[in-house]
Amino acid sequence: MSEAGLRLTDVADSVRKHRNVIILVTFGVAVAGAGFYLAGPKKFEGKTEFVVRNPMYADRNFIYNTDTKLIDYFANEDDIDRAMLMCEADIVQSKVIKNMKLAEAYGLDPGNRKGEQQLSRRFSKNFNITRTEYKSLIVSYVDVVPERAADVANECVRVLEDSYNEYYKEMRRSMAQSLTERINEEDSLINSLTDSLVALRNKYGIYDIMSPARYNLMIGKMRESGNSEYARGIEMIQNIESMKDEIVTNRAKQTTLVNQYKTGTKLNEMPLIKVVSVAIPPVSPKGIGGLYTVLACGFLGFFFSTLIMAFADAMKRQRK
């Protein structure tokens, strides 16, 4: 090799000198690439695109509050991150694997730990979720069967909708359940206070309506019953009546809250995911295709064979 290094003229001379070898290598590598492409399994990619709605619009604070400041209908960055996290988590992927019967399709045994790990790794390798610049999400799945690739991608979005939406619905149902239990306790207390009032009215002969908690409402004319403890009876009835009225008022408010928290918690109500493009079975396999594979292999064969011959000739000239 000269001090100037490997020059283009030297490379051109090597190509002319060893053109038969270079052509043979180039043709052989191209044929090998075509053979690998034809013999290797074709992988197809199913894609589906969807957008995430703002989950706050299903909250009672925004449904029943007309004075709330308008917020974006689309989910923000944090909500999109949560959707991506849940889609990549086992809570979604394990359900998709089970629903699509991928263990039987791939010939793996999920009953043992090794088979379960292999199935999970294979699914994670073929699965991908990406975010676009328009805040939409694209779920893709690669499989040797085009129909299965599209079905798995669509199933991922469906299971994600169920799991993601169920997270918020479960919280609202839990709040409604807590309030319902509190209402049941108040019902028992109201019944107990009612029994006490009935007993007091019969004991003291006081049947006038006295509701101090309701703007000191009294209906009827207070009359002396002849009972020496008439005044005590009035005070006791007023005290118990006041407690009962407050509890009844609280129960009415909590019953309203329960109905509000139950809004939108039924199946298919207020979905949080809107599919923009449904995955369909792809026609062409994933990759650059057969023609481009042959051309790429031929180029690599030509490049490396030329490079090797040029360096070999340069080493010969250096020894002289």
Short mmCIF file of C-alpha atoms in Angstrom, two decimals:
data_model
loop_
_atom_site.label_atom_id
_atom_site.label_comp_id
_atom_site.label_asym_id
_atom_site.label_seq_id
_atom_site.Cartn_x
_atom_site.Cartn_y
_atom_site.Cartn_z
CA MET A 1 0.00 0.00 0.00
CA SER A 2 1.45 3.41 -0.97
CA GLU A 3 1.75 6.40 1.32
CA ALA A 4 -1.27 7.99 -0.33
CA GLY A 5 -3.37 5.04 0.77
CA LEU A 6 -5.93 3.14 -1.25
CA ARG A 7 -6.88 5.28 -4.23
CA LEU A 8 -9.97 5.13 -6.43
CA THR A 9 -7.82 4.28 -9.44
CA ASP A 10 -6.47 1.28 -7.57
CA VAL A 11 -9.99 0.16 -6.77
CA ALA A 12 -11.03 0.55 -10.40
CA ASP A 13 -8.03 -1.46 -11.55
CA SER A 14 -8.88 -4.20 -9.06
CA VAL A 15 -12.47 -4.32 -10.35
CA ARG A 16 -11.26 -4.68 -13.95
CA LYS A 17 -8.66 -7.25 -12.99
CA HIS A 18 -10.97 -9.42 -10.85
CA ARG A 19 -14.28 -8.65 -12.53
CA ASN A 20 -15.14 -12.30 -13.05
CA VAL A 21 -14.60 -13.11 -9.37
CA ILE A 22 -16.53 -10.03 -8.25
CA ILE A 23 -19.43 -10.80 -10.58
CA LEU A 24 -19.50 -14.40 -9.41
CA VAL A 25 -19.51 -13.39 -5.73
CA THR A 26 -22.14 -10.72 -6.31
CA PHE A 27 -24.38 -13.15 -8.16
CA GLY A 28 -23.85 -15.85 -5.53
CA VAL A 29 -24.71 -13.54 -2.62
CA ALA A 30 -27.80 -12.27 -4.45
CA VAL A 31 -28.96 -15.83 -5.10
CA ALA A 32 -28.29 -16.73 -1.45
CA GLY A 33 -30.33 -13.72 -0.32
CA ALA A 34 -33.19 -14.77 -2.59
CA GLY A 35 -33.00 -18.30 -1.20
CA PHE A 36 -33.11 -17.12 2.39
CA TYR A 37 -36.03 -14.83 1.58
CA LEU A 38 -38.03 -17.60 -0.08
CA ALA A 39 -37.16 -20.26 2.48
CA GLY A 40 -37.53 -18.10 5.57
CA PRO A 41 -40.92 -17.55 7.24
CA LYS A 42 -42.79 -14.46 6.12
CA LYS A 43 -43.80 -12.15 8.95
CA PHE A 44 -46.85 -9.94 8.68
CA GLU A 45 -47.60 -6.87 10.77
CA GLY A 46 -51.08 -5.87 11.84
CA LYS A 47 -51.55 -2.24 12.89
CA THR A 48 -54.39 -0.37 14.54
CA GLU A 49 -54.47 3.29 15.50
CA PHE A 50 -56.59 4.89 18.20
CA VAL A 51 -56.89 8.01 20.34
CA VAL A 52 -57.47 8.24 24.08
CA ARG A 53 -60.27 10.39 25.45
CA ASN A 54 -59.88 12.54 28.53
CA PRO A 55 -61.05 10.32 31.44
CA MET A 56 -62.12 13.38 33.45
CA TYR A 57 -65.19 13.83 31.25
CA ALA A 58 -66.64 10.66 32.78
CA ASP A 59 -66.17 12.04 36.29
CA ARG A 60 -69.24 13.28 38.20
CA ASN A 61 -67.57 16.62 38.90
CA PHE A 62 -67.64 17.43 35.18
CA ILE A 63 -70.91 15.70 34.31
CA TYR A 64 -73.03 17.52 36.92
CA ASN A 65 -71.08 20.76 37.25
CA THR A 66 -72.04 23.19 34.48
CA ASP A 67 -69.71 25.88 35.80
CA THR A 68 -66.55 23.81 35.32
CA LYS A 69 -63.97 25.24 32.99
CA LEU A 70 -63.88 23.49 29.62
CA ILE A 71 -61.09 20.95 29.29
CA ASP A 72 -59.68 19.17 26.27
CA TYR A 73 -61.69 16.26 24.94
CA PHE A 74 -58.46 14.39 24.21
CA ALA A 75 -56.26 12.87 26.88
CA ASN A 76 -53.16 14.75 27.98
CA GLU A 77 -49.62 13.42 27.90
CA ASP A 78 -49.88 11.83 31.35
CA ASP A 79 -53.04 9.94 30.44
CA ILE A 80 -51.44 8.70 27.21
CA ASP A 81 -48.42 7.51 29.19
CA ARG A 82 -50.71 5.61 31.55
CA ALA A 83 -52.50 3.98 28.62
CA MET A 84 -49.17 2.92 27.10
CA LEU A 85 -47.99 1.59 30.46
CA MET A 86 -51.13 -0.46 30.92
CA CYS A 87 -51.00 -1.79 27.35
CA GLU A 88 -47.45 -3.05 27.91
CA ALA A 89 -48.28 -4.52 31.31
CA ASP A 90 -49.23 -8.09 32.10
CA ILE A 91 -52.78 -7.03 33.00
CA VAL A 92 -53.47 -6.52 29.27
CA GLN A 93 -51.01 -8.83 27.54
CA SER A 94 -51.88 -11.92 29.58
CA LYS A 95 -55.57 -11.47 28.72
CA VAL A 96 -54.76 -11.06 25.02
CA ILE A 97 -52.61 -14.21 25.06
CA LYS A 98 -55.42 -16.14 26.72
CA ASN A 99 -58.23 -14.75 24.55
CA MET A 100 -56.36 -15.34 21.29
CA LYS A 101 -55.09 -18.81 22.38
CA LEU A 102 -51.54 -17.94 21.39
CA ALA A 103 -50.09 -20.74 23.51
CA GLU A 104 -51.75 -23.36 21.30
CA ALA A 105 -50.88 -21.40 18.14
CA TYR A 106 -47.17 -21.25 19.03
CA GLY A 107 -47.00 -24.76 20.44
CA LEU A 108 -46.02 -23.66 23.94
CA ASP A 109 -47.18 -24.99 27.29
CA PRO A 110 -48.25 -22.14 29.60
CA GLY A 111 -48.76 -24.63 32.41
CA ASN A 112 -45.10 -24.59 33.40
CA ARG A 113 -42.91 -21.65 34.25
CA LYS A 114 -40.57 -22.06 31.29
CA GLY A 115 -43.35 -22.21 28.74
CA GLU A 116 -45.04 -19.20 30.30
CA GLN A 117 -41.82 -17.17 30.09
CA GLN A 118 -41.22 -18.19 26.47
CA LEU A 119 -44.76 -17.22 25.55
CA SER A 120 -44.45 -13.86 27.32
CA ARG A 121 -41.09 -13.10 25.66
CA ARG A 122 -42.39 -14.03 22.23
CA PHE A 123 -45.44 -11.85 22.62
CA SER A 124 -43.36 -8.91 23.88
CA LYS A 125 -40.99 -9.31 20.94
CA ASN A 126 -43.80 -9.23 18.38
CA PHE A 127 -45.81 -6.52 20.14
CA ASN A 128 -45.16 -2.80 19.88
CA ILE A 129 -46.99 0.39 20.81
CA THR A 130 -45.89 3.82 19.64
CA ARG A 131 -47.11 7.39 19.99
CA THR A 132 -47.59 9.69 17.01
CA GLU A 133 -47.12 13.44 16.82
CA TYR A 134 -50.91 13.86 16.82
CA LYS A 135 -51.26 12.19 20.28
CA SER A 136 -52.65 8.99 18.82
CA LEU A 137 -51.33 5.53 19.62
CA ILE A 138 -50.46 2.75 17.19
CA VAL A 139 -50.50 -0.87 18.32
CA SER A 140 -48.78 -3.38 16.04
CA TYR A 141 -48.25 -7.11 16.22
CA VAL A 142 -46.06 -9.31 14.02
CA ASP A 143 -46.96 -12.89 13.19
CA VAL A 144 -46.45 -15.45 10.45
CA VAL A 145 -50.22 -15.59 9.94
CA PRO A 146 -51.60 -12.26 8.64
CA GLU A 147 -55.08 -12.82 10.03
CA ARG A 148 -53.70 -13.55 13.49
CA ALA A 149 -51.46 -10.48 13.37
CA ALA A 150 -54.47 -8.23 12.71
CA ASP A 151 -56.72 -10.00 15.24
CA VAL A 152 -54.14 -9.75 18.03
CA ALA A 153 -53.62 -6.04 17.39
CA ASN A 154 -57.36 -5.39 17.53
CA GLU A 155 -57.71 -7.55 20.64
CA CYS A 156 -54.99 -5.55 22.38
CA VAL A 157 -56.97 -2.35 21.90
CA ARG A 158 -60.20 -3.98 23.07
CA VAL A 159 -58.62 -5.38 26.23
CA LEU A 160 -56.88 -2.06 26.85
CA GLU A 161 -60.23 -0.27 26.69
CA ASP A 162 -61.72 -2.70 29.20
CA SER A 163 -58.78 -2.49 31.61
CA TYR A 164 -58.13 1.24 31.28
CA ASN A 165 -61.78 2.22 31.55
CA GLU A 166 -62.41 -0.28 34.33
CA TYR A 167 -59.75 1.42 36.44
CA TYR A 168 -61.79 4.63 36.61
CA LYS A 169 -65.15 2.86 36.81
CA GLU A 170 -63.91 0.73 39.69
CA MET A 171 -62.95 3.84 41.66
CA ARG A 172 -66.37 5.40 41.11
CA ARG A 173 -68.15 2.17 42.03
CA SER A 174 -66.04 1.92 45.19
CA MET A 175 -67.07 5.44 46.18
CA ALA A 176 -70.72 4.62 45.48
CA GLN A 177 -70.42 1.43 47.52
CA SER A 178 -68.93 3.31 50.49
CA LEU A 179 -71.76 5.82 50.37
CA THR A 180 -74.33 3.02 50.07
CA GLU A 181 -72.97 1.37 53.20
CA ARG A 182 -73.16 4.68 55.01
CA ILE A 183 -76.77 5.13 53.87
CA ASN A 184 -77.63 1.69 55.22
CA GLU A 185 -76.18 2.65 58.59
CA GLU A 186 -78.19 5.89 58.58
CA ASP A 187 -81.36 3.97 57.69
CA SER A 188 -80.88 1.81 60.77
CA LEU A 189 -80.29 4.88 62.90
CA ILE A 190 -83.36 6.63 61.47
CA ASN A 191 -85.50 3.59 62.22
CA SER A 192 -84.18 3.54 65.77
CA LEU A 193 -84.91 7.25 66.25
CA THR A 194 -88.38 6.79 64.78
CA ASP A 195 -89.16 4.05 67.30
CA SER A 196 -87.93 6.32 70.09
CA LEU A 197 -90.14 9.19 68.91
CA VAL A 198 -93.20 6.95 68.72
CA ALA A 199 -92.58 5.72 72.24
CA LEU A 200 -92.11 9.27 73.60
CA ARG A 201 -95.21 10.66 71.88
CA ASN A 202 -97.35 7.82 73.26
CA LYS A 203 -95.82 8.23 76.70
CA TYR A 204 -96.35 11.98 77.00
CA GLY A 205 -99.38 12.32 74.73
CA ILE A 206 -97.65 14.80 72.43
CA TYR A 207 -98.61 14.36 68.75
CA ASP A 208 -97.80 17.80 67.38
CA ILE A 209 -95.14 18.05 64.64
CA MET A 210 -92.00 19.68 66.01
CA SER A 211 -88.98 20.00 63.72
CA PRO A 212 -86.42 22.46 65.13
CA ALA A 213 -83.89 21.47 62.43
CA ARG A 214 -86.34 22.52 59.72
CA TYR A 215 -86.64 26.24 60.48
CA ASN A 216 -88.29 25.48 63.87
CA LEU A 217 -91.33 24.08 62.06
CA MET A 218 -94.29 23.26 64.30
CA ILE A 219 -97.70 22.11 63.17
CA GLY A 220 -100.53 21.93 65.65
CA LYS A 221 -101.41 23.74 68.87
CA MET A 222 -99.41 22.77 71.89
CA ARG A 223 -101.85 21.73 74.63
CA GLU A 224 -101.35 20.64 78.17
CA SER A 225 -101.80 16.88 78.33
CA GLY A 226 -102.14 16.73 82.09
CA ASN A 227 -98.85 14.84 82.35
CA SER A 228 -96.59 16.28 85.04
CA GLU A 229 -93.57 15.75 82.74
CA TYR A 230 -95.14 17.36 79.71
CA ALA A 231 -92.33 19.90 79.33
CA ARG A 232 -89.69 17.19 79.55
CA GLY A 233 -91.49 15.24 76.85
CA ILE A 234 -91.49 18.27 74.53
CA GLU A 235 -87.74 18.81 74.95
CA MET A 236 -86.91 15.14 74.43
CA ILE A 237 -89.06 14.94 71.31
CA GLN A 238 -87.49 18.10 69.89
CA ASN A 239 -83.98 16.80 70.51
CA ILE A 240 -84.61 13.43 68.87
CA GLU A 241 -86.60 15.01 66.05
CA SER A 242 -83.73 17.40 65.34
CA MET A 243 -81.22 14.54 65.15
CA LYS A 244 -83.52 12.56 62.87
CA ASP A 245 -84.07 15.51 60.52
CA GLU A 246 -80.32 16.06 60.16
CA ILE A 247 -79.69 12.40 59.41
CA VAL A 248 -82.55 12.29 56.89
CA THR A 249 -81.11 15.36 55.15
CA ASN A 250 -77.65 13.80 54.99
CA ARG A 251 -79.08 10.58 53.65
CA ALA A 252 -80.84 12.46 50.86
CA LYS A 253 -77.57 14.17 49.86
CA GLN A 254 -75.64 10.92 49.93
CA THR A 255 -78.29 9.17 47.89
CA THR A 256 -77.83 11.85 45.24
CA LEU A 257 -74.06 11.32 45.33
CA VAL A 258 -74.50 7.57 44.92
CA ASN A 259 -76.58 8.09 41.79
CA GLN A 260 -73.96 10.50 40.44
CA TYR A 261 -71.05 8.12 41.08
CA LYS A 262 -72.95 5.30 39.38
CA THR A 263 -73.33 7.35 36.20
CA GLY A 264 -71.35 5.87 33.34
CA THR A 265 -70.20 2.76 35.22
CA LYS A 266 -72.16 0.26 33.17
CA LEU A 267 -70.63 -1.80 30.38
CA ASN A 268 -69.84 0.12 27.18
CA GLU A 269 -70.80 3.46 28.75
CA MET A 270 -68.46 6.40 28.18
CA PRO A 271 -65.59 4.57 26.43
CA LEU A 272 -62.14 6.13 26.78
CA ILE A 273 -60.64 4.80 23.54
CA LYS A 274 -61.71 5.67 20.02
CA VAL A 275 -60.30 3.47 17.25
CA VAL A 276 -59.27 5.49 14.23
CA SER A 277 -57.97 2.67 12.03
CA VAL A 278 -58.85 -0.99 12.55
CA ALA A 279 -56.15 -3.56 11.84
CA ILE A 280 -56.83 -5.66 8.73
CA PRO A 281 -54.88 -8.73 7.58
CA PRO A 282 -51.83 -7.40 5.70
CA VAL A 283 -51.19 -8.56 2.15
CA SER A 284 -47.45 -7.96 1.96
CA PRO A 285 -45.02 -9.35 4.52
CA LYS A 286 -43.06 -7.06 6.76
CA GLY A 287 -39.65 -6.02 5.47
CA ILE A 288 -38.13 -4.60 2.30
CA GLY A 289 -39.56 -7.28 0.02
CA GLY A 290 -38.02 -9.92 -2.23
CA LEU A 291 -36.70 -7.63 -4.96
CA TYR A 292 -35.05 -5.20 -2.59
CA THR A 293 -33.62 -8.10 -0.60
CA VAL A 294 -31.92 -9.48 -3.72
CA LEU A 295 -30.63 -6.04 -4.70
CA ALA A 296 -29.35 -5.36 -1.19
CA CYS A 297 -27.56 -8.72 -1.00
CA GLY A 298 -26.09 -8.19 -4.47
CA PHE A 299 -24.81 -4.75 -3.49
CA LEU A 300 -23.23 -6.07 -0.32
CA GLY A 301 -21.60 -8.90 -2.24
CA PHE A 302 -20.21 -6.49 -4.82
CA PHE A 303 -19.02 -4.02 -2.18
CA PHE A 304 -17.20 -6.47 0.06
CA SER A 305 -15.72 -8.52 -2.79
CA THR A 306 -14.42 -5.34 -4.41
CA LEU A 307 -13.02 -4.13 -1.11
CA ILE A 308 -11.26 -7.45 -0.44
CA MET A 309 -9.73 -7.61 -3.93
CA ALA A 310 -8.57 -4.00 -3.75
CA PHE A 311 -6.87 -4.56 -0.40
CA ALA A 312 -5.32 -7.80 -1.67
CA ASP A 313 -3.82 -6.01 -4.68
CA ALA A 314 -2.60 -3.18 -2.46
CA MET A 315 -0.83 -5.66 -0.15
CA LYS A 316 0.87 -7.23 -3.18
CA ARG A 317 2.09 -3.86 -4.41
CA GLN A 318 3.41 -3.05 -0.94
CA ARG A 319 5.53 -6.19 -0.83
CA LYS A 320 7.23 -5.30 -4.11
#
